[in-house]
Amino acid sequence: MKIISYNVNGLRAAVKKGLAEWLAQESPDVFCIQETKLQPDQFDPTPFVEAGYPYSYLYSAQKKGYSGVAILSKIEPDKVQSGMGIEAYDNEGRFIRADFGDLSVISAYHPSGQSGDIRQAFKMQWLSDFQDYVGELRASRPKLVLCGDYNICHEAIDIHDPVRNATVSGFLPEERAWMSQFLADGYTDSFRHLYPEAVKYSWWSYRAGARAKNKGWRIDYCMLTDNLRSELKEAEILNDAVHSDHCPVSVTL
């Protein structure tokens, strides 16, 4: 099974840039999307059905044009669960899960804290609650693939300028400590597990030609529960896809 995760920064805009055609070429079994920025009635499934994805599940924010996650699939899931049952997060459309046999695939859009102290505090609370939620989920669904935009660079290798960004949300010491502690709790960063020394990024600012200069951040991940590590075949960061300020990340089991 191949899974691709992509923060598209607006699904309708990405479709206009050829997202569905690109997806047909890449042909993952499951496609996780973050930051759809649309309501379900604004979603046109036609280009994705034509690309080979007849099953699409969206979980949108209450606020129009904001956040939102989705899972598209070639095969019908056994179950789809939208949200975490926590109102503050579910109002923002940040979590959706699809079950395929004994494997569960999650598309999650972790909050950004870059707009100020209030949202940074919201982000830190989310991180704690997210870890608790998926930890409890493992009791009934022990094999998890946790895809999404985590909005955190874990180590210095994951960011183009770790010194200047040391006090910037996304690379704060407390965020990085959370990531270390999360991984120690039984999760594997699939890309870093296979490529411990590779320098690749998944997001670039639109400012100052950052992408052309490859001044990026690796904030998008396909995390696995450790019990899937033996089934990990490949993990990639697909830098050539340019439908967004992010690029896709993938995992093959």
XYZ file of N, CA and C in Angstrom:
759
model
N 0.839 -1.197 0.000
C 0.000 0.000 0.000
C 0.872 1.245 0.000
N 0.555 2.156 -0.938
C 1.252 3.439 -0.995
C 0.293 4.535 -0.558
N 0.758 5.392 0.345
C -0.032 6.484 0.879
C 0.730 7.778 0.632
N 0.048 8.775 0.081
C 0.636 10.102 -0.092
C -0.144 11.089 0.766
N 0.587 11.986 1.412
C -0.001 13.049 2.221
C 0.447 14.389 1.665
N -0.502 15.351 1.579
C -0.189 16.608 0.892
C -1.016 17.736 1.512
N -0.328 18.749 2.050
C -1.001 19.997 2.409
C -1.091 20.812 1.123
N -2.301 20.895 0.576
C -2.477 21.507 -0.745
C -2.706 23.014 -0.684
N -2.900 23.562 0.536
C -3.098 25.002 0.713
C -4.216 25.511 -0.205
N -5.355 24.822 -0.123
C -6.505 25.180 -0.950
C -6.717 24.162 -2.044
N -7.680 23.267 -1.853
C -7.868 22.150 -2.789
C -8.312 22.639 -4.168
N -9.212 23.607 -4.208
C -9.683 24.091 -5.504
C -8.552 24.736 -6.299
N -7.712 25.491 -5.609
C -6.565 26.121 -6.284
C -5.593 25.057 -6.801
N -5.378 24.023 -6.004
C -4.451 22.961 -6.416
C -4.982 22.191 -7.615
N -6.294 21.981 -7.656
C -6.893 21.293 -8.815
C -6.651 22.101 -10.088
N -6.763 23.414 -9.985
C -6.513 24.265 -11.153
C -5.055 24.191 -11.604
N -4.183 23.787 -10.702
C -2.752 23.656 -11.036
C -2.385 22.232 -11.463
N -3.397 21.369 -11.678
C -3.127 20.037 -12.201
C -2.988 18.935 -11.166
N -3.540 19.160 -9.969
C -3.390 18.170 -8.896
C -3.939 16.797 -9.279
N -5.134 16.750 -9.871
C -5.757 15.456 -10.179
C -4.944 14.684 -11.212
N -4.412 15.385 -12.192
C -3.588 14.728 -13.213
C -2.298 14.190 -12.597
N -1.712 14.978 -11.723
C -0.511 14.518 -11.005
C -0.828 13.291 -10.159
N -1.966 13.308 -9.476
C -2.360 12.186 -8.630
C -2.535 10.916 -9.451
N -3.137 11.030 -10.621
C -3.318 9.862 -11.493
C -1.968 9.251 -11.863
N -0.970 10.097 -12.050
C 0.369 9.596 -12.388
C 1.037 8.914 -11.199
N 0.951 9.541 -10.031
C 1.579 8.982 -8.833
C 0.864 7.710 -8.363
N -0.450 7.716 -8.467
C -1.305 6.550 -8.231
C -1.129 5.883 -6.861
N -1.167 6.654 -5.761
C -1.152 5.995 -4.446
C -2.483 5.295 -4.200
N -2.491 4.362 -3.289
C -3.744 3.711 -2.917
C -4.633 4.648 -2.113
N -3.986 5.462 -1.255
C -4.706 6.393 -0.389
C -4.023 7.754 -0.476
N -4.843 8.800 -0.543
C -4.341 10.168 -0.657
C -4.910 10.988 0.493
N -4.028 11.428 1.396
C -4.420 12.253 2.535
C -4.161 13.717 2.205
N -5.145 14.568 2.486
C -5.041 15.983 2.151
C -5.235 16.808 3.415
N -4.480 17.890 3.499
C -4.680 18.873 4.565
C -4.871 20.253 3.936
N -5.543 21.108 4.678
C -5.833 22.482 4.282
C -6.636 22.524 2.974
N -7.763 21.826 2.989
C -8.639 21.820 1.819
C -9.269 23.188 1.569
N -9.551 23.921 2.637
C -10.116 25.275 2.552
C -11.433 25.324 1.782
N -12.261 24.302 1.950
C -13.566 24.334 1.299
C -14.597 23.574 2.134
N -15.870 23.802 1.807
C -16.973 23.068 2.403
C -17.308 21.883 1.499
N -17.929 20.826 2.039
C -18.218 19.663 1.215
C -19.003 19.981 -0.056
N -19.907 20.954 0.009
C -20.699 21.276 -1.182
C -19.903 22.061 -2.226
N -18.667 22.437 -1.874
C -17.787 23.119 -2.831
C -16.795 22.153 -3.478
N -16.876 20.888 -3.136
C -15.939 19.887 -3.639
C -16.520 19.201 -4.869
N -15.776 19.229 -5.956
C -16.162 18.520 -7.181
C -15.330 17.242 -7.279
N -15.956 16.078 -7.071
C -15.185 14.836 -7.096
C -14.789 14.385 -8.496
N -15.361 14.985 -9.530
C -15.201 14.470 -10.894
C -13.743 14.266 -11.314
N -12.855 15.265 -11.162
C -11.475 15.029 -11.612
C -10.775 13.921 -10.839
N -11.161 13.709 -9.595
C -10.528 12.654 -8.797
C -11.103 11.277 -9.145
N -12.385 11.221 -9.427
C -12.983 9.966 -9.907
C -12.313 9.563 -11.220
N -12.132 10.535 -12.090
C -11.463 10.255 -13.370
C -10.013 9.831 -13.171
N -9.398 10.284 -12.088
C -8.010 9.914 -11.774
C -7.917 8.543 -11.099
N -9.065 7.955 -10.763
C -9.071 6.624 -10.163
C -9.412 6.581 -8.695
N -10.022 7.670 -8.186
C -10.342 7.767 -6.754
C -11.847 7.983 -6.564
N -12.615 6.893 -6.590
C -14.073 7.023 -6.464
C -14.536 7.323 -5.042
N -13.653 7.143 -4.060
C -14.053 7.323 -2.663
C -13.358 8.561 -2.093
N -14.158 9.533 -1.669
C -13.592 10.762 -1.104
C -14.369 11.134 0.144
N -13.618 11.498 1.168
C -14.193 11.820 2.476
C -13.563 13.119 2.955
N -14.399 14.122 3.187
C -13.923 15.437 3.600
C -14.426 15.755 4.997
N -13.578 16.423 5.751
C -13.984 16.940 7.059
C -13.540 18.389 7.111
N -14.503 19.289 6.999
C -14.220 20.707 6.822
C -14.350 21.478 8.126
N -13.677 22.613 8.160
C -13.828 23.546 9.278
C -15.178 24.238 9.187
N -15.688 24.672 10.332
C -16.906 25.481 10.309
C -16.660 26.819 9.609
N -15.488 27.375 9.818
C -15.116 28.639 9.176
C -14.809 28.383 7.705
N -15.465 29.103 6.828
C -15.275 28.884 5.401
C -13.882 29.335 4.959
N -13.319 28.589 4.032
C -12.011 28.929 3.482
C -10.859 28.689 4.423
N -11.042 27.794 5.395
C -10.045 27.599 6.445
C -9.852 26.116 6.724
N -8.599 25.713 6.921
C -8.251 24.383 7.411
C -8.931 23.276 6.585
N -9.344 22.194 7.222
C -10.030 21.111 6.541
C -9.084 20.002 6.111
N -9.544 18.759 6.280
C -8.769 17.587 5.898
C -9.639 16.670 5.035
N -8.981 15.741 4.347
C -9.705 14.802 3.497
C -8.877 13.546 3.305
N -9.562 12.467 2.944
C -8.919 11.230 2.515
C -9.612 10.771 1.234
N -8.834 10.539 0.195
C -9.313 9.964 -1.053
C -8.707 8.576 -1.205
N -9.468 7.668 -1.784
C -9.000 6.286 -1.829
C -9.462 5.583 -3.100
N -8.630 4.665 -3.569
C -9.014 3.797 -4.683
C -9.989 2.713 -4.232
N -9.819 2.283 -2.986
C -10.663 1.213 -2.444
C -11.507 1.763 -1.307
N -12.663 1.193 -1.112
C -13.573 1.706 -0.092
C -13.098 1.318 1.300
N -12.969 2.277 2.207
C -12.579 1.931 3.580
C -13.683 1.148 4.283
N -13.283 0.386 5.292
C -14.268 -0.300 6.123
C -15.027 0.685 7.005
N -14.338 1.766 7.383
C -14.948 2.767 8.259
C -14.208 4.079 8.085
N -14.943 5.177 8.199
C -14.342 6.514 8.210
C -14.829 7.237 9.460
N -13.897 7.793 10.210
C -14.223 8.533 11.431
C -13.743 9.975 11.270
N -14.669 10.910 11.324
C -14.327 12.330 11.202
C -14.231 12.953 12.587
N -13.133 13.636 12.836
C -12.966 14.352 14.094
C -12.470 13.471 15.221
N -12.173 14.124 16.347
C -11.628 13.471 17.530
C -12.612 13.497 18.694
N -13.787 14.100 18.488
C -14.736 14.229 19.588
C -14.345 15.324 20.565
N -13.471 16.246 20.112
C -13.060 17.394 20.928
C -13.461 18.645 20.155
N -14.446 19.359 20.660
C -15.122 20.404 19.888
C -14.167 21.459 19.338
N -13.234 21.906 20.149
C -12.347 22.996 19.723
C -11.561 22.623 18.467
N -11.192 21.359 18.377
C -10.424 20.899 17.211
C -11.345 20.505 16.061
N -12.448 19.857 16.392
C -13.355 19.404 15.346
C -14.000 20.576 14.620
N -14.195 21.687 15.317
C -14.715 22.892 14.656
C -13.775 23.387 13.561
N -12.495 23.012 13.666
C -11.496 23.459 12.700
C -11.168 22.384 11.661
N -11.839 21.241 11.709
C -11.657 20.224 10.673
C -10.222 19.748 10.543
N -9.689 19.173 11.631
C -8.258 18.859 11.676
C -7.927 17.364 11.671
N -8.912 16.474 11.682
C -8.588 15.051 11.868
C -9.627 14.175 11.172
N -9.179 13.242 10.352
C -10.057 12.241 9.755
C -9.293 10.917 9.649
N -10.007 9.828 9.863
C -9.383 8.496 9.879
C -10.176 7.548 8.992
N -9.452 6.729 8.224
C -10.072 5.684 7.415
C -9.418 4.352 7.753
N -10.252 3.330 7.949
C -9.776 1.991 8.293
C -9.821 1.090 7.064
N -8.711 0.411 6.818
C -8.600 -0.562 5.735
C -8.110 -1.867 6.349
N -9.021 -2.799 6.598
C -8.615 -4.007 7.302
C -8.093 -3.651 8.676
N -6.908 -4.150 9.009
C -6.357 -3.860 10.340
C -5.490 -2.601 10.356
N -5.458 -1.876 9.232
C -4.649 -0.666 9.123
C -5.550 0.566 9.143
N -5.176 1.563 9.937
C -5.896 2.837 9.967
C -4.990 3.940 9.441
N -5.524 4.746 8.539
C -4.792 5.864 7.947
C -5.444 7.162 8.417
N -4.637 8.058 8.946
C -5.107 9.328 9.491
C -4.537 10.476 8.675
N -5.394 11.444 8.363
C -4.958 12.712 7.791
C -5.215 13.784 8.844
N -4.151 14.409 9.309
C -4.261 15.386 10.394
C -3.556 16.682 10.012
N -4.176 17.785 10.360
C -3.596 19.100 10.131
C -3.377 19.762 11.488
N -2.136 19.704 11.955
C -1.798 20.266 13.256
C -1.791 21.790 13.175
N -2.225 22.461 14.222
C -2.285 23.923 14.184
C -0.913 24.560 14.032
N -0.923 25.745 13.454
C 0.251 26.604 13.446
C 0.174 27.552 14.637
N 1.333 27.911 15.155
C 1.364 28.879 16.243
C 1.951 30.208 15.832
N 2.111 30.417 14.532
C 2.871 31.584 14.078
C 2.105 32.897 14.157
N 0.792 32.841 14.428
C 0.029 34.089 14.480
C 0.059 34.743 15.862
N 0.663 34.051 16.854
C 0.772 34.693 18.161
C 0.618 33.726 19.319
N 0.669 34.291 20.534
C 0.718 33.483 21.745
C -0.535 32.639 21.948
N -1.694 33.160 21.591
C -2.934 32.419 21.821
C -2.955 31.149 20.984
N -2.584 31.272 19.709
C -2.591 30.085 18.849
C -1.423 29.151 19.184
N -0.336 29.684 19.673
C 0.763 28.806 20.099
C 0.325 27.955 21.294
N -0.391 28.564 22.230
C -0.915 27.804 23.367
C -1.932 26.759 22.903
N -2.765 27.138 21.940
C -3.733 26.195 21.346
C -2.998 25.023 20.712
N -1.914 25.330 20.000
C -1.121 24.281 19.349
C -0.532 23.314 20.372
N 0.026 23.844 21.450
C 0.654 22.974 22.443
C -0.390 22.093 23.129
N -1.578 22.635 23.369
C -2.650 21.826 23.953
C -3.100 20.756 22.974
N -3.218 21.132 21.710
C -3.562 20.139 20.671
C -2.552 18.987 20.660
N -1.268 19.303 20.694
C -0.245 18.260 20.631
C -0.424 17.255 21.763
N -0.687 17.749 22.958
C -0.918 16.875 24.102
C -2.175 16.035 23.904
N -3.257 16.686 23.470
C -4.525 15.980 23.297
C -4.477 15.008 22.125
N -3.772 15.389 21.056
C -3.604 14.499 19.901
C -2.878 13.221 20.319
N -1.803 13.374 21.074
C -1.052 12.197 21.514
C -1.904 11.300 22.407
N -2.671 11.902 23.303
C -3.562 11.113 24.156
C -4.603 10.375 23.321
N -5.170 11.090 22.341
C -6.237 10.500 21.530
C -5.740 9.302 20.726
N -4.607 9.478 20.021
C -4.123 8.361 19.205
C -3.576 7.240 20.090
N -3.084 7.597 21.275
C -2.650 6.556 22.217
C -3.807 5.676 22.643
N -4.959 6.284 22.918
C -6.151 5.503 23.266
C -6.673 4.731 22.055
N -6.570 5.334 20.881
C -7.029 4.666 19.660
C -6.261 3.379 19.395
N -4.996 3.365 19.771
C -4.163 2.181 19.537
C -4.676 0.935 20.260
N -5.469 1.117 21.291
C -6.021 -0.044 22.001
C -6.922 -0.865 21.086
N -7.679 -0.187 20.221
C -8.576 -0.887 19.304
C -8.047 -0.924 17.869
N -7.189 0.012 17.515
C -6.620 0.091 16.161
C -5.105 0.228 16.308
N -4.409 -0.877 16.576
C -2.986 -0.772 16.926
C -2.058 -0.405 15.770
N -2.514 -0.548 14.524
C -1.650 -0.233 13.383
C -2.120 1.084 12.761
N -1.362 2.149 13.022
C -1.739 3.481 12.572
C -0.687 4.077 11.646
N -1.152 4.731 10.585
C -0.318 5.602 9.758
C -0.854 7.014 9.969
N -0.032 7.868 10.565
C -0.455 9.201 10.998
C 0.162 10.243 10.076
N -0.544 10.528 8.983
C -0.037 11.451 7.980
C -0.486 12.868 8.272
N 0.307 13.824 7.789
C -0.178 15.188 7.865
C 0.895 16.237 8.009
N 0.400 17.457 8.096
C 1.232 18.631 8.358
C 1.287 18.803 9.870
N 2.438 18.499 10.458
C 2.609 18.598 11.905
C 3.043 19.994 12.334
N 3.456 20.824 11.385
C 3.888 22.193 11.682
C 5.021 22.231 12.700
N 5.891 21.205 12.668
C 7.066 21.158 13.544
C 8.240 20.562 12.762
N 9.366 21.227 12.794
C 10.638 20.618 12.377
C 11.246 19.965 13.613
N 11.618 18.706 13.494
C 12.068 17.994 14.689
C 13.516 18.322 15.054
N 14.416 18.212 14.103
C 15.845 18.386 14.388
C 16.438 19.455 13.472
N 17.664 19.856 13.773
C 18.328 20.893 12.971
C 18.423 20.508 11.503
N 18.554 19.233 11.213
C 18.645 18.757 9.828
C 17.358 19.031 9.054
N 16.266 19.277 9.771
C 14.952 19.428 9.146
C 14.606 20.869 8.783
N 15.519 21.796 8.987
C 15.218 23.206 8.739
C 16.466 23.889 8.182
N 16.270 24.824 7.248
C 17.420 25.379 6.523
C 18.298 26.258 7.401
N 17.739 26.897 8.413
C 18.525 27.794 9.267
C 18.110 27.592 10.725
N 18.638 26.548 11.357
C 18.198 26.241 12.721
C 18.575 27.300 13.747
N 19.604 28.065 13.503
C 20.032 29.065 14.477
C 19.062 30.244 14.498
N 18.785 30.804 13.340
C 17.898 31.967 13.278
C 16.447 31.611 13.581
N 16.089 30.374 13.378
C 14.699 29.958 13.597
C 14.470 29.334 14.976
N 15.454 29.408 15.848
C 15.367 28.731 17.148
C 14.252 29.270 18.038
N 13.805 30.498 17.766
C 12.727 31.086 18.574
C 11.452 31.287 17.766
N 11.345 30.581 16.646
C 10.191 30.713 15.752
C 9.269 29.509 15.937
N 7.958 29.768 15.993
C 6.998 28.669 16.085
C 7.204 27.694 14.938
N 7.242 26.426 15.276
C 7.556 25.377 14.323
C 8.916 24.761 14.579
N 9.755 25.505 15.329
C 11.068 24.980 15.704
C 11.413 25.366 17.141
N 10.394 25.624 17.939
C 10.625 25.981 19.336
C 11.104 24.763 20.131
N 11.892 24.978 21.166
C 12.377 23.840 21.960
C 11.255 22.956 22.495
N 10.147 23.567 22.939
C 9.060 22.765 23.507
C 8.335 21.945 22.438
N 8.280 22.469 21.207
C 7.676 21.701 20.114
C 8.567 20.528 19.728
N 9.844 20.774 19.635
C 10.795 19.718 19.283
C 10.838 18.650 20.373
N 10.752 19.081 21.628
C 10.717 18.123 22.743
C 9.460 17.261 22.665
N 8.337 17.886 22.298
C 7.116 17.096 22.139
C 7.299 16.029 21.070
N 7.903 16.401 19.954
C 8.106 15.445 18.869
C 8.998 14.288 19.319
N 10.052 14.581 20.041
C 10.932 13.519 20.557
C 10.169 12.582 21.481
N 9.363 13.171 22.339
C 8.601 12.390 23.301
C 7.506 11.571 22.606
N 6.891 12.151 21.577
C 5.874 11.449 20.785
C 6.484 10.221 20.108
N 7.631 10.393 19.471
C 8.293 9.275 18.807
C 8.685 8.196 19.816
N 9.129 8.611 20.986
C 9.510 7.646 22.024
C 8.319 6.867 22.559
N 7.127 7.382 22.315
C 5.896 6.750 22.791
C 5.428 5.626 21.864
N 6.240 5.301 20.848
C 5.906 4.154 20.006
C 5.598 4.471 18.560
N 6.186 5.583 18.057
C 5.932 5.996 16.679
C 7.257 6.167 15.935
N 7.192 5.978 14.621
C 8.370 6.056 13.763
C 8.164 7.118 12.696
N 9.131 8.014 12.561
C 9.179 8.979 11.464
C 9.708 8.209 10.248
N 8.820 7.854 9.335
C 9.177 6.900 8.277
C 10.332 7.398 7.406
N 10.319 8.662 7.025
C 11.380 9.180 6.165
C 12.711 9.201 6.895
N 12.723 9.721 8.108
C 13.990 9.817 8.843
C 14.519 8.440 9.231
N 13.616 7.474 9.446
C 14.036 6.106 9.762
C 14.836 5.507 8.603
N 14.378 5.745 7.376
C 15.070 5.182 6.210
C 16.252 6.031 5.771
N 16.156 7.347 6.009
C 17.178 8.271 5.499
C 17.642 9.192 6.624
N 18.454 8.656 7.537
C 18.821 9.420 8.741
C 19.625 10.684 8.465
N 20.279 10.782 7.308
C 21.130 11.942 7.042
C 20.655 12.774 5.859
N 19.502 12.454 5.274
C 19.031 13.178 4.094
C 18.504 14.560 4.479
N 18.867 15.551 3.690
C 18.374 16.911 3.890
C 17.339 17.191 2.807
N 16.063 17.095 3.190
C 14.962 17.399 2.272
C 13.872 18.120 3.057
N 13.211 19.028 2.385
C 12.183 19.831 3.029
C 10.823 19.603 2.377
N 9.765 19.982 3.093
C 8.416 19.787 2.556
C 7.603 21.077 2.504
N 8.178 22.178 3.005
C 7.475 23.469 2.959
C 8.487 24.587 2.810
N 8.088 25.595 2.006
C 8.913 26.781 1.789
C 8.016 28.005 1.857
N 8.499 29.045 2.474
C 7.771 30.303 2.475
C 7.628 30.815 1.042
N 6.522 31.531 0.800
C 6.359 32.179 -0.501
C 7.264 33.404 -0.635
N 7.890 33.828 0.440
C 8.689 35.046 0.427
C 10.110 34.794 -0.074
N 10.666 35.805 -0.723
C 12.104 35.875 -1.035
C 12.627 34.672 -1.817
N 11.768 34.084 -2.648
C 12.218 32.965 -3.478
C 12.740 31.791 -2.689
N 12.116 31.518 -1.541
C 12.641 30.494 -0.633
C 12.714 29.110 -1.290
N 11.711 28.778 -2.090
C 11.717 27.433 -2.684
C 12.823 27.289 -3.726
N 12.993 28.303 -4.552
C 14.059 28.261 -5.560
C 15.428 28.134 -4.907
N 15.570 28.736 -3.723
C 16.843 28.660 -2.989
C 16.884 27.450 -2.046
N 15.799 26.690 -2.007
C 15.631 25.531 -1.120
C 15.858 25.889 0.351
N 15.330 27.047 0.743
C 15.352 27.426 2.157
C 14.042 26.975 2.781
N 13.992 25.699 3.160
C 12.737 25.086 3.549
C 12.708 24.507 4.944
N 11.565 23.908 5.247
C 11.316 23.243 6.519
C 10.717 21.868 6.226
N 11.082 20.861 6.990
C 10.415 19.555 6.883
C 9.396 19.464 8.016
N 8.136 19.755 7.679
C 7.077 19.780 8.696
C 5.949 18.799 8.381
N 6.049 18.093 7.252
C 5.024 17.128 6.845
C 5.585 15.716 7.001
N 4.778 14.842 7.598
C 5.281 13.525 7.985
C 4.268 12.422 7.674
N 4.802 11.241 7.427
C 4.013 10.004 7.495
C 4.581 9.213 8.667
N 3.961 9.368 9.819
C 4.368 8.646 11.022
C 3.701 7.270 11.058
N 4.391 6.297 11.630
C 3.856 4.949 11.770
C 3.933 4.519 13.227
N 2.979 3.722 13.662
C 3.205 3.012 14.918
C 4.380 2.064 14.701
N 5.163 1.877 15.756
C 6.393 1.079 15.615
C 6.138 -0.341 15.120
N 4.934 -0.871 15.357
C 4.640 -2.237 14.903
C 4.538 -2.348 13.384
N 4.560 -1.221 12.669
C 4.564 -1.235 11.204
C 5.961 -1.046 10.618
N 6.940 -0.841 11.480
C 8.281 -0.537 10.983
C 8.843 -1.651 10.100
N 8.560 -2.890 10.450
C 9.066 -4.015 9.654
C 8.410 -4.089 8.284
N 7.269 -3.417 8.111
C 6.564 -3.421 6.823
C 6.882 -2.192 5.981
N 7.723 -1.321 6.482
C 8.072 -0.090 5.778
C 8.994 -0.393 4.597
N 8.528 -0.057 3.394
C 9.301 -0.329 2.180
C 9.977 0.925 1.629
N 9.277 2.063 1.687
C 9.828 3.303 1.147
C 9.136 4.490 1.799
N 9.857 5.589 1.854
C 9.302 6.855 2.311
C 9.963 7.950 1.485
N 9.156 8.862 0.971
C 9.687 9.851 0.045
C 9.147 11.251 0.357
N 9.905 12.245 -0.053
C 9.458 13.631 -0.074
C 9.507 14.054 -1.531
N 8.358 14.396 -2.080
C 8.198 14.559 -3.520
C 8.341 16.038 -3.897
N 9.591 16.491 -3.951
C 9.876 17.914 -4.134
C 9.435 18.475 -5.480
N 9.207 17.615 -6.468
C 8.873 18.102 -7.808
C 7.419 18.544 -7.944
N 6.573 18.204 -6.991
C 5.165 18.605 -7.042
C 5.041 20.054 -6.553
N 4.406 20.904 -7.371
C 4.411 22.343 -7.084
C 2.994 22.928 -7.109
N 2.043 22.226 -6.502
C 0.669 22.718 -6.458
C 0.400 23.573 -5.220
N 1.405 23.752 -4.370
C 1.218 24.335 -3.049
C 2.544 24.887 -2.558
N 2.522 25.570 -1.405
C 3.783 25.955 -0.757
C 4.400 24.762 -0.024
N 3.641 23.686 0.133
C 4.153 22.412 0.626
C 4.410 21.498 -0.565
N 5.116 20.397 -0.329
C 5.154 19.322 -1.306
C 4.653 18.042 -0.613
N 4.277 17.021 -1.396
C 3.756 15.795 -0.794
C 4.855 14.969 -0.128
N 4.407 14.153 0.817
C 5.271 13.126 1.410
C 4.547 11.792 1.276
N 5.312 10.718 1.174
C 4.661 9.418 0.947
C 5.316 8.323 1.762
N 4.555 7.251 1.938
C 5.066 6.051 2.595
C 4.479 4.844 1.864
N 5.305 3.820 1.704
C 4.871 2.573 1.081
C 5.092 1.433 2.063
N 4.027 0.704 2.344
C 4.090 -0.455 3.235
C 3.910 -1.723 2.410
